[in-house]
Coordinates of C-alpha atoms in Angstrom, one line a residue:
E29 CA 67.3 -13.2 63.3
E30 CA 64.5 -15.7 63.8
R31 CA 65.2 -18.7 65.9
S32 CA 62.8 -21.4 67.0
E33 CA 63.1 -22.9 70.4
E34 CA 61.2 -26.0 69.2
Q35 CA 63.8 -26.5 66.5
H36 CA 66.9 -26.3 68.8
S37 CA 67.5 -22.6 68.0
N38 CA 67.9 -23.3 64.3
T39 CA 67.8 -20.3 61.9
V40 CA 65.8 -20.5 58.7
L41 CA 69.1 -21.3 56.9
H42 CA 69.7 -24.3 59.3
M43 CA 66.2 -25.6 58.5
A44 CA 66.5 -25.2 54.8
A45 CA 69.9 -26.9 54.8
K46 CA 68.7 -29.7 57.1
H47 CA 65.8 -30.5 54.8
G48 CA 67.7 -30.2 51.5
H49 CA 65.9 -27.1 50.1
G50 CA 68.8 -26.0 47.8
E51 CA 67.0 -23.1 46.1
L52 CA 65.8 -21.7 49.4
V53 CA 69.3 -22.0 50.8
S54 CA 70.6 -20.0 47.8
T55 CA 68.0 -17.3 48.4
I56 CA 68.7 -17.0 52.1
I57 CA 72.5 -16.8 51.5
E58 CA 72.0 -14.0 49.0
L59 CA 69.8 -12.1 51.4
R60 CA 71.6 -12.9 54.7
P61 CA 75.1 -14.3 54.1
S62 CA 76.0 -13.9 57.7
L63 CA 73.6 -16.7 58.6
I64 CA 76.2 -19.2 57.3
F65 CA 78.1 -18.7 60.5
S66 CA 75.1 -18.9 62.9
R67 CA 75.0 -21.7 65.4
N68 CA 72.2 -23.7 66.9
A69 CA 71.8 -25.0 70.4
Y70 CA 74.3 -27.8 69.5
G71 CA 76.9 -25.5 68.0
N72 CA 76.1 -26.6 64.5
T73 CA 76.3 -24.2 61.6
P74 CA 74.0 -24.7 58.6
L75 CA 77.1 -26.2 56.9
H76 CA 77.3 -28.9 59.6
L77 CA 73.6 -29.8 58.8
A78 CA 74.1 -29.8 55.0
A79 CA 77.3 -31.9 55.4
L80 CA 75.4 -34.5 57.6
L81 CA 72.7 -34.6 55.0
G82 CA 75.3 -35.2 52.3
D83 CA 73.8 -32.6 49.9
V84 CA 76.8 -31.7 47.7
N85 CA 75.0 -28.8 46.0
I86 CA 74.1 -27.1 49.3
V87 CA 77.5 -27.8 50.7
M88 CA 79.2 -26.2 47.7
N89 CA 76.9 -23.2 47.7
M90 CA 77.7 -22.6 51.3
L91 CA 81.5 -23.0 50.8
E92 CA 81.4 -20.3 48.0
F93 CA 80.1 -17.8 50.6
G94 CA 81.7 -18.9 53.8
L95 CA 84.8 -21.1 53.5
E96 CA 85.7 -20.2 57.1
A97 CA 82.6 -22.3 58.2
C98 CA 84.6 -25.4 57.3
S99 CA 86.7 -25.1 60.5
A100 CA 83.7 -24.4 62.8
R101 CA 83.4 -27.0 65.6
N102 CA 80.1 -27.9 67.2
N103 CA 79.5 -28.7 70.9
D104 CA 80.9 -32.2 70.2
N105 CA 84.1 -30.8 68.7
Q106 CA 83.1 -31.9 65.2
T107 CA 83.7 -30.0 62.0
P108 CA 81.4 -30.2 59.0
L109 CA 83.9 -32.6 57.5
H110 CA 83.5 -35.0 60.4
L111 CA 79.7 -34.9 59.8
A112 CA 80.1 -35.3 56.0
C113 CA 82.0 -38.5 56.6
R114 CA 79.0 -39.9 58.5
S115 CA 76.6 -39.0 55.6
I116 CA 75.5 -41.3 52.9
S117 CA 77.4 -39.1 50.3
M118 CA 81.2 -39.2 50.5
E119 CA 81.2 -36.7 47.7
A120 CA 80.2 -33.9 50.3
A121 CA 83.2 -35.0 52.5
R122 CA 85.5 -34.9 49.5
R123 CA 84.4 -31.4 48.4
I124 CA 84.8 -30.1 52.0
A125 CA 88.3 -31.7 52.3
E126 CA 89.3 -30.2 48.9
K127 CA 88.2 -26.7 50.0
T128 CA 90.0 -26.9 53.3
R129 CA 93.3 -27.9 51.6
S130 CA 93.3 -24.9 49.3

């Protein structure tokens, strides 16, 4: 698993999610679904970064493969839902909340 020290130990999936590259996220998840649960130096999963970005399509794609990632807490004790609430898109927060209720 490739990690970059310059990028705070982000995996390629972290970077694709952080920068909103939805098609690349889909490809990476198909090839390495376990990366959904990987954590960077701050304890963030790729879902944390997608939620903070507010990219609903990436968030929903990740939730299809790794619903358990919704409950992951980073080093600041924040879940992806916490970060989605801080994003510019409340739709991402709504989708995560819906998935965690079911």
